mmCIF file of C-alpha atoms in Angstrom:
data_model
loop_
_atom_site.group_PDB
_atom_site.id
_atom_site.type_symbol
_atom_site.label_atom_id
_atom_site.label_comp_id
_atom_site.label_asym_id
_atom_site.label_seq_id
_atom_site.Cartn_x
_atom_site.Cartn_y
_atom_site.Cartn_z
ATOM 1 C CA UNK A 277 -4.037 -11.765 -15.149
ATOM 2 C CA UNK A 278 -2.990 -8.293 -13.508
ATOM 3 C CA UNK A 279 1.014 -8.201 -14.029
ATOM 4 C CA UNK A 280 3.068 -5.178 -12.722
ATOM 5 C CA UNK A 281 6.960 -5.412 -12.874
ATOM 6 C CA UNK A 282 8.987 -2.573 -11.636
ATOM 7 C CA UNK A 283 12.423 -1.406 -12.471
ATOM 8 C CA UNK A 284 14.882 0.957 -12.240
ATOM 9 C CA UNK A 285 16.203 0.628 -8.732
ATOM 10 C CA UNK A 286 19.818 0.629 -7.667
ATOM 11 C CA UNK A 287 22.579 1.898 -5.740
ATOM 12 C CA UNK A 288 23.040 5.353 -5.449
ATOM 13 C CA UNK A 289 24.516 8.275 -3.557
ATOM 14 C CA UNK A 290 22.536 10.897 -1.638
ATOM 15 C CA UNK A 291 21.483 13.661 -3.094
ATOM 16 C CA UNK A 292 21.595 11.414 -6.885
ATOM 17 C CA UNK A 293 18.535 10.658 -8.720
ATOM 18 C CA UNK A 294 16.600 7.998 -9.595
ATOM 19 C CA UNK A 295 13.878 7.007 -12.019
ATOM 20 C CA UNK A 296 11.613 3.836 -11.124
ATOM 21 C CA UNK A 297 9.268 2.706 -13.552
ATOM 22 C CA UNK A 298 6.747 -0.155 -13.400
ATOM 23 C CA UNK A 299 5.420 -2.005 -16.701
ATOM 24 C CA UNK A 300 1.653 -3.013 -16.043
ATOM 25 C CA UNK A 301 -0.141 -5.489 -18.443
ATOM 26 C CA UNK A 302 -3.017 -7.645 -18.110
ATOM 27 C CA UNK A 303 -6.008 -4.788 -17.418
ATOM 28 C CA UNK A 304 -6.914 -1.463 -19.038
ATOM 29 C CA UNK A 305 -4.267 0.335 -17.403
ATOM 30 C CA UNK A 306 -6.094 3.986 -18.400
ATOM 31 C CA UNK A 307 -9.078 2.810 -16.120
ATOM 32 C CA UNK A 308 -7.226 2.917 -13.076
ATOM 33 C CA UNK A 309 -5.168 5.167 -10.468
ATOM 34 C CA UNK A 310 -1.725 3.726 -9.817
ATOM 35 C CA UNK A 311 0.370 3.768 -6.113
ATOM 36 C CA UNK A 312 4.154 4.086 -5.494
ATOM 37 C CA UNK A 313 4.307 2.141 -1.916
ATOM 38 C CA UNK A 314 7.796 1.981 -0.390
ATOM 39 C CA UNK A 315 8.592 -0.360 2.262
ATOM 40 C CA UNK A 316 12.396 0.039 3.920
ATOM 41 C CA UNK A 317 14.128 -3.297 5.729
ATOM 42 C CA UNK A 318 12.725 -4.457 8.368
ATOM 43 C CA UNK A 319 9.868 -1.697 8.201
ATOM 44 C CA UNK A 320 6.447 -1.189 7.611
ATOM 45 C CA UNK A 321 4.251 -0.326 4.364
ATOM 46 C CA UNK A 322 4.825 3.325 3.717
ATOM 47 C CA UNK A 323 2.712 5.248 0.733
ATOM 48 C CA UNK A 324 4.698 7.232 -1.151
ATOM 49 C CA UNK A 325 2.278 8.577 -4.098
ATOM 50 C CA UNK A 326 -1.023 8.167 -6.071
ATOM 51 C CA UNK A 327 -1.979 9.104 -9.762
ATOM 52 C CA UNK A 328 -5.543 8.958 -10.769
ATOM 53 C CA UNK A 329 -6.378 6.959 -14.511
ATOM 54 C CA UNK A 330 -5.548 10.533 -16.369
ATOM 55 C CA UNK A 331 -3.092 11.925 -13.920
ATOM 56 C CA UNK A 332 -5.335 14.654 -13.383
ATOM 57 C CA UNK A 333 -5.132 13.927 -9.673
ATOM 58 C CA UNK A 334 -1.656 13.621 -7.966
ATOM 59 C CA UNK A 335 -0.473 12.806 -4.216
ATOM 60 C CA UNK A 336 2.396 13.083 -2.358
ATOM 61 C CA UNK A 337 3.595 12.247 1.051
ATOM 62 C CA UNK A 338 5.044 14.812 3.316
ATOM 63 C CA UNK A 339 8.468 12.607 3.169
ATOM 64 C CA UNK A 340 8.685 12.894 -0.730
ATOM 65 C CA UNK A 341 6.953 15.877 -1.569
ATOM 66 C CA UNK A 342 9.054 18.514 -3.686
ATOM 67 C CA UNK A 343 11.805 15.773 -4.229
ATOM 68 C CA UNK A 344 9.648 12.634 -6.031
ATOM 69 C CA UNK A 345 7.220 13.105 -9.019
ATOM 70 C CA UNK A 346 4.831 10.474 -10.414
ATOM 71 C CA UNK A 347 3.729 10.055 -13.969
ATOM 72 C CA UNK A 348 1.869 7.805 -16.407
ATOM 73 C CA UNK A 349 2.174 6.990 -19.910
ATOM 74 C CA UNK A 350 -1.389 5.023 -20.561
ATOM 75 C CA UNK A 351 -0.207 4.367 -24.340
ATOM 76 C CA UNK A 352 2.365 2.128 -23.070
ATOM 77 C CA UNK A 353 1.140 1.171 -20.145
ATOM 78 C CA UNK A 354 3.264 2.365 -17.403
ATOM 79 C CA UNK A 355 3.982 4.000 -14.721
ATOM 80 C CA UNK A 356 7.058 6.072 -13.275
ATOM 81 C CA UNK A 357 8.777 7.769 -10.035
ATOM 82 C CA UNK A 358 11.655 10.468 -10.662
ATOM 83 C CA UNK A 359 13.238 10.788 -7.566
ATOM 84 C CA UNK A 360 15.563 13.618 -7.034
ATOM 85 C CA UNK A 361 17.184 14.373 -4.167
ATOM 86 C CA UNK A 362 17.525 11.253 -2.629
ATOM 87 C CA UNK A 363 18.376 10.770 0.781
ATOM 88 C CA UNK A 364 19.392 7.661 3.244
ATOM 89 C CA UNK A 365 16.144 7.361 4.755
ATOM 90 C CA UNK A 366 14.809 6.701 1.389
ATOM 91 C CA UNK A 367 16.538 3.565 1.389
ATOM 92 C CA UNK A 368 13.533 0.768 0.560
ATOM 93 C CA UNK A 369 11.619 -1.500 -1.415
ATOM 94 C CA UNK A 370 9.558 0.255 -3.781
ATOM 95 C CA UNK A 371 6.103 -1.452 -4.598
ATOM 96 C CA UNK A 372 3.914 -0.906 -7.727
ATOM 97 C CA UNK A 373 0.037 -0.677 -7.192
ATOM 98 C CA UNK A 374 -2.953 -0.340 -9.122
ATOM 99 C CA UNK A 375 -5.903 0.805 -6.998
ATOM 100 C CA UNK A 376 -9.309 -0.591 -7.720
ATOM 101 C CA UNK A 377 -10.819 2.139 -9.225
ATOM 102 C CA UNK A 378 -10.088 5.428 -11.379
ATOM 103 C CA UNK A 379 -9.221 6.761 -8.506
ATOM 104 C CA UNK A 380 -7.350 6.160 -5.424
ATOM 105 C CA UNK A 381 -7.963 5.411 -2.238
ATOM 106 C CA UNK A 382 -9.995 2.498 -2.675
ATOM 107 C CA UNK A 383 -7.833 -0.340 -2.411
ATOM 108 C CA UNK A 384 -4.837 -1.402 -3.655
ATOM 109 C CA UNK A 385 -5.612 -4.933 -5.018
ATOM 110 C CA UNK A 386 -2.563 -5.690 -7.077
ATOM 111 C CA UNK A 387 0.757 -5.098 -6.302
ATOM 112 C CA UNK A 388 4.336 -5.741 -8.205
ATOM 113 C CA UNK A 389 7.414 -7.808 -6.551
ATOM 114 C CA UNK A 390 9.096 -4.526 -5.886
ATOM 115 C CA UNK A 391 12.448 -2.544 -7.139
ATOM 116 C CA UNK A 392 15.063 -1.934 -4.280
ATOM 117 C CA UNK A 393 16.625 1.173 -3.627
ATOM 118 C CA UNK A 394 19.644 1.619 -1.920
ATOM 119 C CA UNK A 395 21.004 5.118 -1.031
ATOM 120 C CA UNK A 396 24.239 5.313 0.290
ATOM 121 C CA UNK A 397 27.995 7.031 0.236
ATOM 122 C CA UNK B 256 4.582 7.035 14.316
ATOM 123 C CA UNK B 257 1.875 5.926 11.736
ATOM 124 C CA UNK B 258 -1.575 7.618 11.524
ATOM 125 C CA UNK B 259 -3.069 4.885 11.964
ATOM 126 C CA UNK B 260 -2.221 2.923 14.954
ATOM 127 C CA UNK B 261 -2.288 -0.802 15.135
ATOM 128 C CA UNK B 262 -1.148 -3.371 17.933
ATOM 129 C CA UNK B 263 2.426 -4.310 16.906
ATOM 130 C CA UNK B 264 1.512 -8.050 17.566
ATOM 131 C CA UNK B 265 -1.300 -10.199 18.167
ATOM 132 C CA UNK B 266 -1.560 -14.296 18.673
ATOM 133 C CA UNK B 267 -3.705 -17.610 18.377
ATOM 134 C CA UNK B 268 -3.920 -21.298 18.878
ATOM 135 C CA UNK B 269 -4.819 -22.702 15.352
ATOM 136 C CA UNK B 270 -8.696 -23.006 15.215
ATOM 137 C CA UNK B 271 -8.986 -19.997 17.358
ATOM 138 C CA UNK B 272 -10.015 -16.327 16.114
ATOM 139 C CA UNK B 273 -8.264 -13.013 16.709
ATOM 140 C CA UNK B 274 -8.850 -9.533 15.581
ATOM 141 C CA UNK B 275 -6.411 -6.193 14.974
ATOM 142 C CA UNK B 276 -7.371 -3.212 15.419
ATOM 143 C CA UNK B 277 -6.871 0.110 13.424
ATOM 144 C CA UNK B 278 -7.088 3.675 15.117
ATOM 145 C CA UNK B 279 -7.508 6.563 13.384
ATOM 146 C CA UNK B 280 -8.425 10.321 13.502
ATOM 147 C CA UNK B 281 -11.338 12.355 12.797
ATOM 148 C CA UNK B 282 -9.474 13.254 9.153
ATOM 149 C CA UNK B 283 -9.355 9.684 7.831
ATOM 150 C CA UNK B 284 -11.080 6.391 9.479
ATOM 151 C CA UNK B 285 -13.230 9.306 11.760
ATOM 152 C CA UNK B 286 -13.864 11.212 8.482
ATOM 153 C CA UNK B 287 -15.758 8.162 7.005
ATOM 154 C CA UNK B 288 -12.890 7.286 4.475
ATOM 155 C CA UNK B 289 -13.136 3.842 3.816
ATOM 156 C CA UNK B 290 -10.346 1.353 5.255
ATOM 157 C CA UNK B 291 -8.829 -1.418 3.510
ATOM 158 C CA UNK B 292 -6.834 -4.516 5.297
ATOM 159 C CA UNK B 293 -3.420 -6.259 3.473
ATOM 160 C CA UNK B 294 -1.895 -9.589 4.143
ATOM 161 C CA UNK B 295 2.009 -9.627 3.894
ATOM 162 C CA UNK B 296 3.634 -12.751 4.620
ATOM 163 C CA UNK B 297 7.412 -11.739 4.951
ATOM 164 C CA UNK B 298 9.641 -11.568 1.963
ATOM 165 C CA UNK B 299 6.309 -11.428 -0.641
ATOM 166 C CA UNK B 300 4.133 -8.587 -1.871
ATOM 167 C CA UNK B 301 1.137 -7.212 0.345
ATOM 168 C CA UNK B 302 -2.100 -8.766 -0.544
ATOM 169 C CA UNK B 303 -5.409 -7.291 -0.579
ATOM 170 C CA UNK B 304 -7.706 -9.129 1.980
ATOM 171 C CA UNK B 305 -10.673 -6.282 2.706
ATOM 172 C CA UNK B 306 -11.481 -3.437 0.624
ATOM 173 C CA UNK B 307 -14.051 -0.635 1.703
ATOM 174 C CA UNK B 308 -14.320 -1.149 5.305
ATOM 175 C CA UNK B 309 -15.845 -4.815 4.906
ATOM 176 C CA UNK B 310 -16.073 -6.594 1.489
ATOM 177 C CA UNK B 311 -13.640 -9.429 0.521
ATOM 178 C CA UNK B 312 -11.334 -9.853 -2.881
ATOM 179 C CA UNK B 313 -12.615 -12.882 -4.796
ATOM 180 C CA UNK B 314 -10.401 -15.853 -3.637
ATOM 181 C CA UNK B 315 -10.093 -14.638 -0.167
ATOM 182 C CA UNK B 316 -11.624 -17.004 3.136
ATOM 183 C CA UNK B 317 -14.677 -15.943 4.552
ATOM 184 C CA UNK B 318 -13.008 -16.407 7.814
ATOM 185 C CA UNK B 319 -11.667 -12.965 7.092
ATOM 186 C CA UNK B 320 -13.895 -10.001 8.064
ATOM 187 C CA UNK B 321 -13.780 -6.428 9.021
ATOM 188 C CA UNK B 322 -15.897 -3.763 10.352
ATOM 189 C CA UNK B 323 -15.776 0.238 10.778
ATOM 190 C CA UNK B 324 -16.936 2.193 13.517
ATOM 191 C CA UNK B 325 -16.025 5.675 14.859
ATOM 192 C CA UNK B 326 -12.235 6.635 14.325
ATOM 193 C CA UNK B 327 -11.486 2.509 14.251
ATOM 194 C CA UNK B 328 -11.836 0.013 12.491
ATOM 195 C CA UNK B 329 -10.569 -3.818 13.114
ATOM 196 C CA UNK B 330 -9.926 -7.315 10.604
ATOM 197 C CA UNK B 331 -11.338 -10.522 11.979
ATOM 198 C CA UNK B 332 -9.855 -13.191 11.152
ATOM 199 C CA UNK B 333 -11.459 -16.901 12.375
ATOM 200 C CA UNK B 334 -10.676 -20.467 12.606
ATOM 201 C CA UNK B 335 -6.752 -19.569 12.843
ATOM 202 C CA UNK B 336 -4.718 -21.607 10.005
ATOM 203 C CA UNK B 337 -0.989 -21.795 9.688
ATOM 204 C CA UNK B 338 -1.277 -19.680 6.493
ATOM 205 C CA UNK B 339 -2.571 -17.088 8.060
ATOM 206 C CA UNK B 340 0.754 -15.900 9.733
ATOM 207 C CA UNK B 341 1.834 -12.820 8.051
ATOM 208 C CA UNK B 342 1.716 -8.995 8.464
ATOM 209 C CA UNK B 343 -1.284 -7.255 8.783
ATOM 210 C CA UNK B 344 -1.505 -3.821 7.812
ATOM 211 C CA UNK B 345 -4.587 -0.827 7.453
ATOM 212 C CA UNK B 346 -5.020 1.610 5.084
ATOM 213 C CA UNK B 347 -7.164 4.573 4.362
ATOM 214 C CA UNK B 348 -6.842 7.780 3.109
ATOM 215 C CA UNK B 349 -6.692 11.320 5.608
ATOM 216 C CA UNK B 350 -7.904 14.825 4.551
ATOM 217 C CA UNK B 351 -5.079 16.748 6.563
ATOM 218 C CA UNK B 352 -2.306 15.203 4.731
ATOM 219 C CA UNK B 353 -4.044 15.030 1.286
ATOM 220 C CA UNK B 354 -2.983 11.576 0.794
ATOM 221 C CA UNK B 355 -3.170 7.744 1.729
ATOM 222 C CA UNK B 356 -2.084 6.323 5.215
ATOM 223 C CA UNK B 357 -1.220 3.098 5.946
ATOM 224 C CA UNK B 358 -0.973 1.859 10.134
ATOM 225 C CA UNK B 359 2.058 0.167 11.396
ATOM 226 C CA UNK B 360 1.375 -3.137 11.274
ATOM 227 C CA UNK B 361 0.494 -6.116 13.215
ATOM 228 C CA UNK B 362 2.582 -9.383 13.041
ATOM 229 C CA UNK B 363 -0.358 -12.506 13.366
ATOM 230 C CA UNK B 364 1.856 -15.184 15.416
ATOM 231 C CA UNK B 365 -0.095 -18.738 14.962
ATOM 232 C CA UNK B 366 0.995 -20.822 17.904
#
């Protein structure tokens, strides 16, 4: 059974940083791209970035891009988020997803409970 | 304002069908980037219920189906069940921004 448990969230004060990271289990985690989906109260699903199985293939979205960075590790099985930078409106739940295939964009068909993040003075 | 543009809300008796609709542009849904449909029933992790423009997850009803066509694409969901109340959200991927898009949302009220 797929398991993905993120980590790492908090409270924090703009402009801080943050690192999330999300321990996956239960599949060959170096056959598959990874997602960071964010999600802020009350608010819809909002994709954040993508990583293909070797990282060879990286995407941002316009809202992160220059201040977040994704990474894997495939020897132990996880994946990460530095975010730098961080700002109010970055206030949200931060989901883990593996994507069906080696790469993404095909379906995100597992998803973790989430990591909050809370930026505020 | 998402990319993809859904209804915020749609409705049923149980028993009954309804289906959401996705709108796109010619750089994702309209650039024949397959779109993929999530359940989210408030306060748990989105759920994969379509992948590819029309094929099911093992485990999920066949009373849930999709289609493509154009810029739009819609989820179909039939014989309304109490379960079925959740979030509904679209996803695909668009060629201008480089990266994945999800719509809005649509919140399935069964009445």
């Amino acid at each position: 059974e797929v398991h993905l448990v993120e980590s790492g969230g908090g409270l924090v004060q703009p402009g801080r940083s943050l690192r999330l990271s999300c321990a996956a289990s239960g599949f060959m985690f170096d056959d598959y791209a990874m997602h960071w989906v964010r999600q802020a109260p009350g608010k819809g699903l909002e994709w954040v970035a993508s990583i293909s199985w070797d990282g060879g293939n990286i995407g941002y979205a316009d809202s992160v891009k220059g201040r977040f960075t994704i990474s894997r590790d495939n020897s132990m099985s996880s994946l990460y988020l530095q975010m730098n930078s961080l700002r109010v409106e970055d206030t949200a739940l931060y989901y883990c997803g593996k994507d069906r295939t080696m790469i993404s964009a095909t379906g995100i068909d597992s998803w973790g409970q989430g990591t909050l993040v809370t930026v505020s003075s | 304002q998402s990319v993809l543009t859904q209804p915020p809300s749609v409705s049923g008796a149980p028993g009954q069908g309804v289906t959401i609709s996705c709108t796109g542009t010619s750089s994702n849904i309209g650039a024949n980037y397959d779109v993929h449909w999530y359940q989210q029933v408030p306060g748990t992790a989105p759920k994969l219920v379509i992948y590819a423009n029309r094929n099911r997850p093992s485990g999920v009803p066949d009373r849930f189906s999709a289609s493509k066509s154009g810029t739009s694409a819609s989820l179909t969901i039939t014989g309304l069940q109490a379960e079925d109340e959740a979030d509904y959200y679209c996803h695909s991927y668009d060629s201008s921004l480089r990266g994945s898009v999800f719509g809005g949302g649509t919140r399935l009220t069964v009445l």
